Amino acid sequence: MAFSDSFRHSYQMDIEGIKAAGLFKQERYIHSPQSSEIEVEFPSGSAVRRCINICSNNYLGLSSHPEVIAAAHAGLDSRGYGMSSVRFICGTQDMHRELENRLTQFLGTEDTLLFPSCMDANAGFFEACLNERDVMIADRLVHASMVDGMRLCKAMQDTYKHSDMGHLEEKLQEHQDKRFRMVITDGVFSMDGDTAKLADIVALAEKYNAMVFLDDSHATGFIGKTGRGTHEHCGVLGQIDVITTTLGKALGGASGGCVSGRRELVEMCRQRARPYLFSNAVAPVIVAGALKVLDLISASTDRRDKLEWNATYWRGLLKQAGFDIKEGDTPIVPVMLYDAKLAQDMARDLFDEGVYAVGFFFPVVPKGQARIRTQLSAAHEKHHLDTALEAFKKVGKKHGILGLGRKELMARCAA
Ligand SMILES: *Cc1c(COP(=O)(O)O)cnc(C)c1O
């Protein structure tokens, strides 16, 4: 027997350890399409109940939009279910290229290459474009997918303190002896909802002859006046060398990602990026849906405008009620609790009150930084937010945290 009792016992002990630490993650089964209200079974086997969803990346409410669904149906009918191939063998349809061109236009870049996911785009990019003569200088809070991508690349790795431009400048000076320098950042940081100082980063990159890499997964489609992303918001459209982003959040939420940027960098990915070469093409049904998403968001900014209104309104409500939230101006609004177990308990109580939100704790955020990350959507109506607030207030009161500041909350967490 290969999986001997001692193997099993060892893993069981690990799992028990995760449970004992209050860090065990459990899936909730959703019985409906993704939306502002969903039908949820939790815990497994219990009755399905309807609740307000305030933790999805469905920023523009397009995950179940009738026109997107219709376009996806049409794509399914005209181009079939799957490609059964990677892109370079027999997995590229004209639609893939059309979507790449449309993304290039939308993002204001030179060229784009689709990947099975943004995780894959980040896993493949660095190794394809940098080598041991180069250095990657990353913000300390970049998403895990960039951390993994950098691990796969032979270039030297360095970091700068989160959004600390002085520290970044020191690092750029320190690495002038390298062939290439690449500064690596998220546009909107997924756990804190703050925005990279992209104009400053671009200026430093110019001064010290470096390239800029931006993962804009939590911004593409809704940050910036016309939703192009953090580079639009910061006034540096056309000045970012590489943008990676996902189709799995605001842009319909199915799956897929891309590398978009300087022509030669994109071509290097087409030649060398391993997730592009060795993983299946994005399915035609998703490509067709994503094309429709780009039509919708290019024709009108109504959705991103509504999202912005919702985010501002929700931030105001939470603050007024006495929650400790992270400042920012994005639709990611973290309610800080610091203690992992408290975050878990509050999420469970919120669910009982008909609000679906999830506690985040180590390793998704640093130890002692646990939180409930709320996220707004253009699919939320004002009444959703008002109802959700009542639940937050009730649960906050139960746990005695309303009106407590950061220090007081952290003291409680240590006790
Ligand atoms: C969600 C996310 C990803 C992963 O995107 P997928 O397309 O789901 O793989 C990558 N980077 C960042 C910053 C993200 O937030």
Coordinates of C-alpha atoms and ligand atoms in Angstrom, one line a residue:
M1 CA 0.0 0.0 0.0
A2 CA 1.6 3.2 -1.2
F3 CA -0.4 5.6 1.0
S4 CA 0.6 3.9 4.3
D5 CA -1.0 4.6 7.6
S6 CA 2.0 6.7 8.6
F7 CA 1.6 9.0 5.6
R8 CA -2.1 9.3 6.3
H9 CA -1.5 9.9 10.0
S10 CA 1.0 12.6 9.3
Y11 CA -1.3 14.5 7.0
Q12 CA -4.2 14.1 9.4
M13 CA -2.1 15.7 12.1
D14 CA -1.3 18.6 9.8
I15 CA -5.0 19.1 9.1
E16 CA -5.9 18.9 12.8
G17 CA -3.2 21.5 13.4
I18 CA -4.9 23.9 10.9
K19 CA -8.2 23.3 12.6
A20 CA -6.8 23.9 16.1
A21 CA -5.4 27.2 15.0
G22 CA -8.8 28.3 13.7
L23 CA -7.4 28.5 10.2
F24 CA -9.4 25.7 8.5
K25 CA -11.0 26.8 5.2
Q26 CA -14.4 25.4 4.2
E27 CA -16.1 25.8 0.9
R28 CA -19.6 27.2 0.7
Y29 CA -21.7 25.7 -2.1
I30 CA -23.5 28.3 -4.2
H31 CA -26.6 27.0 -6.0
S32 CA -27.2 30.0 -8.2
P33 CA -25.4 32.1 -10.7
Q34 CA -22.9 34.7 -9.4
S35 CA -24.7 37.9 -8.4
S36 CA -25.4 40.4 -5.7
E37 CA -27.8 37.9 -4.2
I38 CA -26.9 34.2 -4.2
E39 CA -28.3 30.9 -2.9
V40 CA -25.8 29.3 -0.5
E41 CA -25.5 25.9 1.2
F42 CA -23.3 26.2 4.3
P43 CA -22.3 24.2 6.1
S44 CA -22.4 21.3 3.6
G45 CA -25.7 19.5 3.9
S46 CA -27.7 22.3 5.4
A47 CA -30.6 24.1 3.8
V48 CA -29.9 26.5 1.0
R49 CA -30.4 30.1 2.0
R50 CA -30.5 33.3 0.1
C51 CA -28.0 36.0 1.0
I52 CA -26.3 39.2 -0.1
N53 CA -22.9 38.6 -1.6
I54 CA -20.4 41.2 -0.6
C55 CA -17.1 39.4 -1.4
S56 CA -17.0 38.6 -5.1
N57 CA -14.7 40.0 -7.8
N58 CA -17.8 40.5 -9.9
Y59 CA -17.0 44.3 -9.9
L60 CA -19.1 45.3 -12.9
G61 CA -21.9 42.8 -12.4
L62 CA -21.1 41.1 -15.7
S63 CA -20.7 37.5 -14.5
S64 CA -24.3 36.7 -15.4
H65 CA -25.2 39.6 -17.7
P66 CA -27.8 38.5 -20.2
E67 CA -25.9 39.9 -23.2
V68 CA -22.6 38.2 -22.1
I69 CA -24.5 34.9 -21.7
A70 CA -26.1 35.3 -25.1
A71 CA -22.7 36.1 -26.7
A72 CA -21.2 33.1 -24.9
H73 CA -24.0 30.8 -26.3
A74 CA -23.4 32.1 -29.8
G75 CA -19.7 31.4 -29.4
L76 CA -20.4 27.9 -28.2
D77 CA -22.7 27.3 -31.2
S78 CA -20.3 28.7 -33.8
R79 CA -16.9 27.6 -32.5
G80 CA -17.6 24.6 -30.3
Y81 CA -16.9 23.8 -26.7
G82 CA -13.2 23.4 -26.4
M83 CA -10.0 23.6 -28.5
S84 CA -8.4 20.4 -27.2
S85 CA -5.0 22.0 -27.9
V86 CA -2.5 24.5 -26.7
R87 CA -2.4 27.7 -28.7
F88 CA 0.6 27.0 -30.9
I89 CA -0.4 23.5 -32.1
C90 CA -4.0 23.9 -33.2
G91 CA -5.6 25.9 -30.4
T92 CA -5.8 29.4 -31.9
Q93 CA -9.0 30.6 -33.5
D94 CA -9.4 34.0 -35.2
M95 CA -11.5 34.9 -32.1
H96 CA -8.5 34.5 -29.9
R97 CA -6.6 37.0 -32.0
E98 CA -9.6 39.3 -32.1
L99 CA -9.8 39.3 -28.3
E100 CA -6.1 40.0 -28.0
N101 CA -6.4 43.0 -30.3
R102 CA -9.4 44.3 -28.4
L103 CA -7.5 44.0 -25.1
T104 CA -4.5 45.8 -26.6
Q105 CA -6.8 48.7 -27.6
F106 CA -8.6 48.8 -24.3
L107 CA -5.4 48.7 -22.2
G108 CA -3.5 51.1 -24.5
T109 CA -0.6 48.8 -25.1
E110 CA 1.2 47.4 -28.2
D111 CA 0.2 43.8 -28.2
T112 CA -1.5 41.1 -26.0
L113 CA -1.2 37.4 -25.5
L114 CA -4.0 35.3 -23.8
F115 CA -3.1 32.8 -21.1
P116 CA -5.3 30.2 -19.4
S117 CA -5.3 32.6 -16.3
C118 CA -3.5 35.6 -14.9
M119 CA -1.8 33.2 -12.5
D120 CA -0.4 31.5 -15.6
A121 CA 0.5 34.9 -17.2
N122 CA 2.5 35.8 -14.1
A123 CA 4.0 32.3 -13.8
G124 CA 5.2 32.5 -17.4
F125 CA 6.2 36.1 -18.0
F126 CA 9.4 36.6 -15.9
E127 CA 11.2 33.4 -17.0
A128 CA 10.4 34.2 -20.6
C129 CA 11.8 37.7 -20.5
L130 CA 14.5 38.0 -17.9
N131 CA 17.7 36.0 -17.0
E132 CA 20.4 35.8 -14.5
R133 CA 21.9 39.2 -15.5
D134 CA 18.7 41.0 -14.6
V135 CA 16.9 42.0 -11.4
M136 CA 13.2 42.0 -10.4
I137 CA 12.4 44.6 -7.8
A138 CA 8.9 43.9 -6.4
D139 CA 6.6 45.6 -4.0
R140 CA 6.5 43.5 -0.8
L141 CA 2.7 43.0 -1.1
V142 CA 2.5 41.7 -4.7
H143 CA 0.0 38.9 -5.3
A144 CA 1.2 35.4 -4.8
S145 CA 1.1 34.6 -8.5
M146 CA 3.9 37.1 -9.1
V147 CA 5.9 35.7 -6.2
D148 CA 5.6 32.3 -7.9
G149 CA 6.5 33.6 -11.3
M150 CA 9.6 35.3 -9.9
R151 CA 10.6 32.0 -8.2
L152 CA 10.6 30.3 -11.6
C153 CA 12.9 33.0 -13.1
K154 CA 16.7 33.0 -12.8
A155 CA 16.9 36.8 -12.5
M156 CA 17.9 38.2 -9.0
Q157 CA 15.0 38.9 -6.8
D158 CA 14.7 42.0 -4.5
T159 CA 11.8 43.8 -2.9
Y160 CA 10.9 47.3 -1.7
K161 CA 8.7 48.2 1.2
H162 CA 5.1 48.5 0.3
S163 CA 4.6 51.7 -1.9
D164 CA 7.7 53.2 -0.4
M165 CA 9.2 55.2 -3.3
G166 CA 12.3 56.2 -1.3
H167 CA 13.1 52.5 -0.8
L168 CA 12.4 51.7 -4.4
E169 CA 14.8 54.4 -5.5
E170 CA 17.5 53.0 -3.3
K171 CA 17.0 49.6 -4.8
L172 CA 17.2 51.0 -8.3
Q173 CA 20.4 52.7 -7.5
E174 CA 21.8 49.6 -5.9
H175 CA 21.1 47.5 -9.0
Q176 CA 22.5 49.8 -11.7
D177 CA 25.1 47.1 -12.5
K178 CA 22.5 44.6 -13.7
R179 CA 21.6 44.3 -17.4
F180 CA 17.9 45.0 -16.9
R181 CA 15.9 46.2 -13.9
M182 CA 12.1 45.5 -13.7
V183 CA 9.9 47.1 -11.1
I184 CA 6.9 44.8 -10.3
T185 CA 3.7 45.9 -8.7
D186 CA 0.0 45.3 -8.4
G187 CA -2.2 48.2 -9.6
V188 CA -4.8 47.8 -6.9
F189 CA -3.5 45.7 -4.0
S190 CA -6.0 42.9 -3.5
M191 CA -6.0 42.6 0.2
D192 CA -5.8 46.2 1.2
G193 CA -7.6 47.9 -1.7
D194 CA -5.0 50.6 -2.0
T195 CA -3.5 51.8 -5.3
A196 CA 0.1 51.7 -6.5
K197 CA 1.9 55.1 -6.9
L198 CA 2.2 54.3 -10.5
A199 CA 3.2 57.8 -11.7
D200 CA 6.0 57.9 -9.3
I201 CA 7.1 54.4 -10.2
V202 CA 7.1 55.3 -13.9
A203 CA 9.2 58.4 -13.1
L204 CA 11.7 56.4 -11.1
A205 CA 11.9 53.8 -13.9
E206 CA 12.7 56.5 -16.4
K207 CA 15.3 58.0 -14.2
Y208 CA 17.0 54.7 -13.5
N209 CA 16.4 53.0 -16.8
A210 CA 14.1 50.2 -15.6
M211 CA 11.0 48.5 -17.0
V212 CA 7.6 48.5 -15.2
F213 CA 5.5 45.5 -14.7
L214 CA 1.9 46.0 -13.6
D215 CA -0.6 43.3 -12.5
D216 CA -3.9 45.1 -12.9
S217 CA -6.3 42.2 -12.1
H218 CA -8.2 44.2 -9.5
A219 CA -8.5 47.3 -11.7
T220 CA -9.0 46.4 -15.3
G221 CA -12.5 47.4 -16.4
F222 CA -13.3 49.9 -13.6
I223 CA -10.4 51.9 -12.2
G224 CA -9.7 55.1 -14.1
K225 CA -12.3 57.4 -15.7
T226 CA -13.0 55.0 -18.5
G227 CA -12.1 51.8 -16.6
R228 CA -8.8 51.0 -18.4
G229 CA -7.0 50.5 -15.1
T230 CA -4.6 51.9 -12.7
H231 CA -2.4 53.4 -15.4
E232 CA -5.4 55.5 -16.6
H233 CA -6.2 56.5 -13.0
C234 CA -2.5 57.6 -12.5
G235 CA -2.2 59.4 -15.8
V236 CA 0.4 57.0 -17.3
L237 CA -1.5 55.3 -20.1
G238 CA 0.9 54.0 -22.7
Q239 CA 3.9 54.1 -20.3
I240 CA 3.7 50.7 -18.7
D241 CA 5.9 48.1 -20.3
V242 CA 3.9 45.0 -19.2
I243 CA 0.4 44.7 -17.9
T244 CA -1.0 41.4 -16.8
T245 CA -4.6 41.0 -16.0
T246 CA -7.5 38.6 -15.7
L247 CA -10.7 37.9 -17.4
G248 CA -11.8 36.2 -14.2
K249 CA -12.8 39.3 -12.2
A250 CA -14.5 42.4 -13.7
L251 CA -14.3 41.2 -17.3
G252 CA -17.1 38.6 -17.0
G253 CA -15.5 36.4 -14.3
A254 CA -15.1 33.2 -16.2
S255 CA -11.4 32.5 -16.5
G256 CA -8.4 33.5 -18.6
G257 CA -5.7 36.1 -18.4
C258 CA -3.2 38.0 -20.5
V259 CA 0.2 39.6 -20.9
S260 CA -0.2 43.0 -22.6
G261 CA 2.5 45.5 -23.3
R262 CA 5.6 46.1 -25.5
R263 CA 5.5 44.1 -28.7
E264 CA 8.8 42.3 -28.1
L265 CA 8.0 41.3 -24.6
V266 CA 4.7 39.8 -25.7
E267 CA 6.5 38.0 -28.5
M268 CA 9.0 36.5 -26.1
C269 CA 6.0 35.1 -24.1
R270 CA 4.6 33.6 -27.3
Q271 CA 7.9 31.9 -27.9
R272 CA 8.9 30.9 -24.4
A273 CA 6.3 31.3 -21.7
R274 CA 5.6 27.8 -20.4
P275 CA 1.9 28.1 -19.4
Y276 CA 1.2 29.5 -22.9
L277 CA 3.1 26.7 -24.5
F278 CA 2.0 23.8 -22.3
S279 CA -1.6 24.6 -21.2
N280 CA -4.8 24.6 -23.1
A281 CA -6.2 27.5 -25.1
V282 CA -9.0 29.6 -23.4
A283 CA -12.3 28.1 -24.5
P284 CA -14.2 29.7 -27.4
V285 CA -17.2 30.2 -25.2
I286 CA -15.2 32.4 -22.9
V287 CA -13.5 34.3 -25.7
A288 CA -16.9 35.1 -27.2
G289 CA -18.2 36.3 -23.8
A290 CA -15.1 38.4 -23.1
L291 CA -15.5 40.1 -26.5
K292 CA -19.1 41.1 -25.5
V293 CA -17.8 42.4 -22.1
L294 CA -15.3 44.7 -24.0
D295 CA -18.2 45.9 -26.2
L296 CA -20.3 46.8 -23.1
I297 CA -17.6 48.5 -21.1
S298 CA -16.3 50.4 -24.1
A299 CA -19.7 51.7 -25.0
S300 CA -20.6 53.2 -21.5
T301 CA -19.0 53.9 -18.2
D302 CA -22.3 53.5 -16.4
R303 CA -21.3 50.4 -14.6
R304 CA -17.9 51.6 -13.3
D305 CA -19.6 54.9 -12.3
K306 CA -22.2 53.0 -10.3
L307 CA -19.5 50.8 -8.7
E308 CA -17.6 53.9 -7.6
W309 CA -20.8 55.3 -6.1
N310 CA -21.4 52.1 -4.2
A311 CA -17.9 51.9 -2.9
T312 CA -18.0 55.4 -1.6
Y313 CA -21.4 54.9 0.0
W314 CA -20.3 51.6 1.6
R315 CA -17.1 53.0 3.0
G316 CA -19.1 55.8 4.6
L317 CA -21.6 53.5 6.1
L318 CA -19.0 51.2 7.7
K319 CA -17.0 54.2 9.1
Q320 CA -20.1 55.7 10.6
A321 CA -21.0 52.4 12.3
G322 CA -17.6 52.4 14.0
F323 CA -15.7 49.7 12.0
D324 CA -11.9 50.0 11.4
I325 CA -11.6 50.0 7.7
K326 CA -8.5 50.4 5.4
E327 CA -8.6 53.8 3.7
G328 CA -8.7 53.9 0.0
D329 CA -10.9 54.7 -3.0
T330 CA -11.3 51.3 -4.6
P331 CA -14.2 48.9 -4.3
I332 CA -12.1 46.7 -2.0
V333 CA -13.0 47.6 1.6
P334 CA -11.3 45.6 4.2
V335 CA -12.9 45.5 7.7
M336 CA -9.9 45.0 10.0
L337 CA -10.2 42.6 12.9
Y338 CA -6.5 41.5 13.2
D339 CA -7.4 38.2 14.9
A340 CA -7.9 35.2 12.6
K341 CA -10.5 33.5 14.8
L342 CA -12.5 36.6 15.2
A343 CA -12.5 37.1 11.4
Q344 CA -13.8 33.5 11.0
D345 CA -16.5 33.8 13.7
M346 CA -17.7 37.1 12.4
A347 CA -18.0 35.8 8.9
R348 CA -20.0 32.9 10.2
D349 CA -22.4 35.2 12.2
L350 CA -22.8 37.4 9.2
F351 CA -23.8 34.5 7.1
D352 CA -26.5 33.7 9.7
E353 CA -27.7 37.2 9.2
G354 CA -27.9 36.7 5.5
V355 CA -24.7 38.4 4.4
Y356 CA -22.0 36.4 2.6
A357 CA -18.4 37.6 3.4
V358 CA -15.3 35.7 4.1
G359 CA -12.6 36.0 6.8
F360 CA -9.0 36.4 5.4
F361 CA -6.0 35.4 7.5
F362 CA -2.5 34.0 7.2
P363 CA -1.2 33.0 4.7
V364 CA -3.5 35.1 2.5
V365 CA -2.6 38.2 4.6
P366 CA 0.3 38.6 7.1
K367 CA -0.1 37.2 10.6
G368 CA -2.1 39.5 13.0
Q369 CA -3.7 41.3 10.0
A370 CA -6.9 39.2 9.7
R371 CA -9.9 40.9 8.2
I372 CA -13.2 40.5 6.4
R373 CA -12.6 41.8 2.9
T374 CA -15.8 43.4 1.5
Q375 CA -16.0 44.1 -2.2
L376 CA -18.5 46.1 -4.0
S377 CA -20.2 45.4 -7.3
A378 CA -22.2 47.4 -9.8
A379 CA -24.7 44.7 -9.3
H380 CA -25.4 46.0 -5.7
E381 CA -28.3 48.3 -5.3
K382 CA -28.5 50.7 -2.4
H383 CA -30.9 48.5 -0.5
H384 CA -28.4 45.6 -0.6
L385 CA -25.8 47.8 1.1
D386 CA -28.2 49.2 3.7
T387 CA -29.4 45.6 4.6
A388 CA -25.8 44.4 4.7
L389 CA -24.9 47.2 7.1
E390 CA -27.6 46.2 9.6
A391 CA -26.1 42.7 9.7
F392 CA -22.6 44.1 10.1
K393 CA -23.7 46.3 13.0
K394 CA -25.5 43.5 14.7
V395 CA -22.6 41.1 14.5
G396 CA -20.1 43.9 15.3
K397 CA -22.1 44.6 18.5
K398 CA -22.2 41.0 19.5
H399 CA -18.4 40.8 19.3
G400 CA -18.0 44.1 21.0
I401 CA -15.8 45.7 18.4
L402 CA -17.9 48.7 17.2
G403 CA -16.0 52.0 17.8
L404 CA -12.7 50.2 18.6
G405 CA -9.6 51.6 16.9
R406 CA -6.7 49.6 15.5
K407 CA -4.8 49.6 18.8
E408 CA -7.7 48.4 20.8
L409 CA -8.6 45.7 18.3
M410 CA -5.0 44.5 18.3
A411 CA -4.8 44.5 22.1
R412 CA -7.9 42.3 22.2
C413 CA -6.3 40.0 19.6
A414 CA -3.1 39.5 21.7
A415 CA -5.1 38.8 24.9
Ligands
LIG1 C1 -7.0 37.2 -9.0 C2 -5.6 37.6 -9.3 C3 -4.7 36.8 -10.1 C4 -5.2 35.5 -10.7 O1 -6.0 35.7 -11.7 P1 -6.6 34.3 -12.4 O2 -6.9 34.7 -13.8 O3 -7.8 33.9 -11.6 O4 -5.5 33.3 -12.3 C5 -3.5 37.3 -10.4 N1 -3.0 38.5 -9.9 C6 -3.8 39.3 -9.1 C7 -3.3 40.5 -8.6 C8 -5.1 38.8 -8.8 O5 -5.8 39.6 -7.9

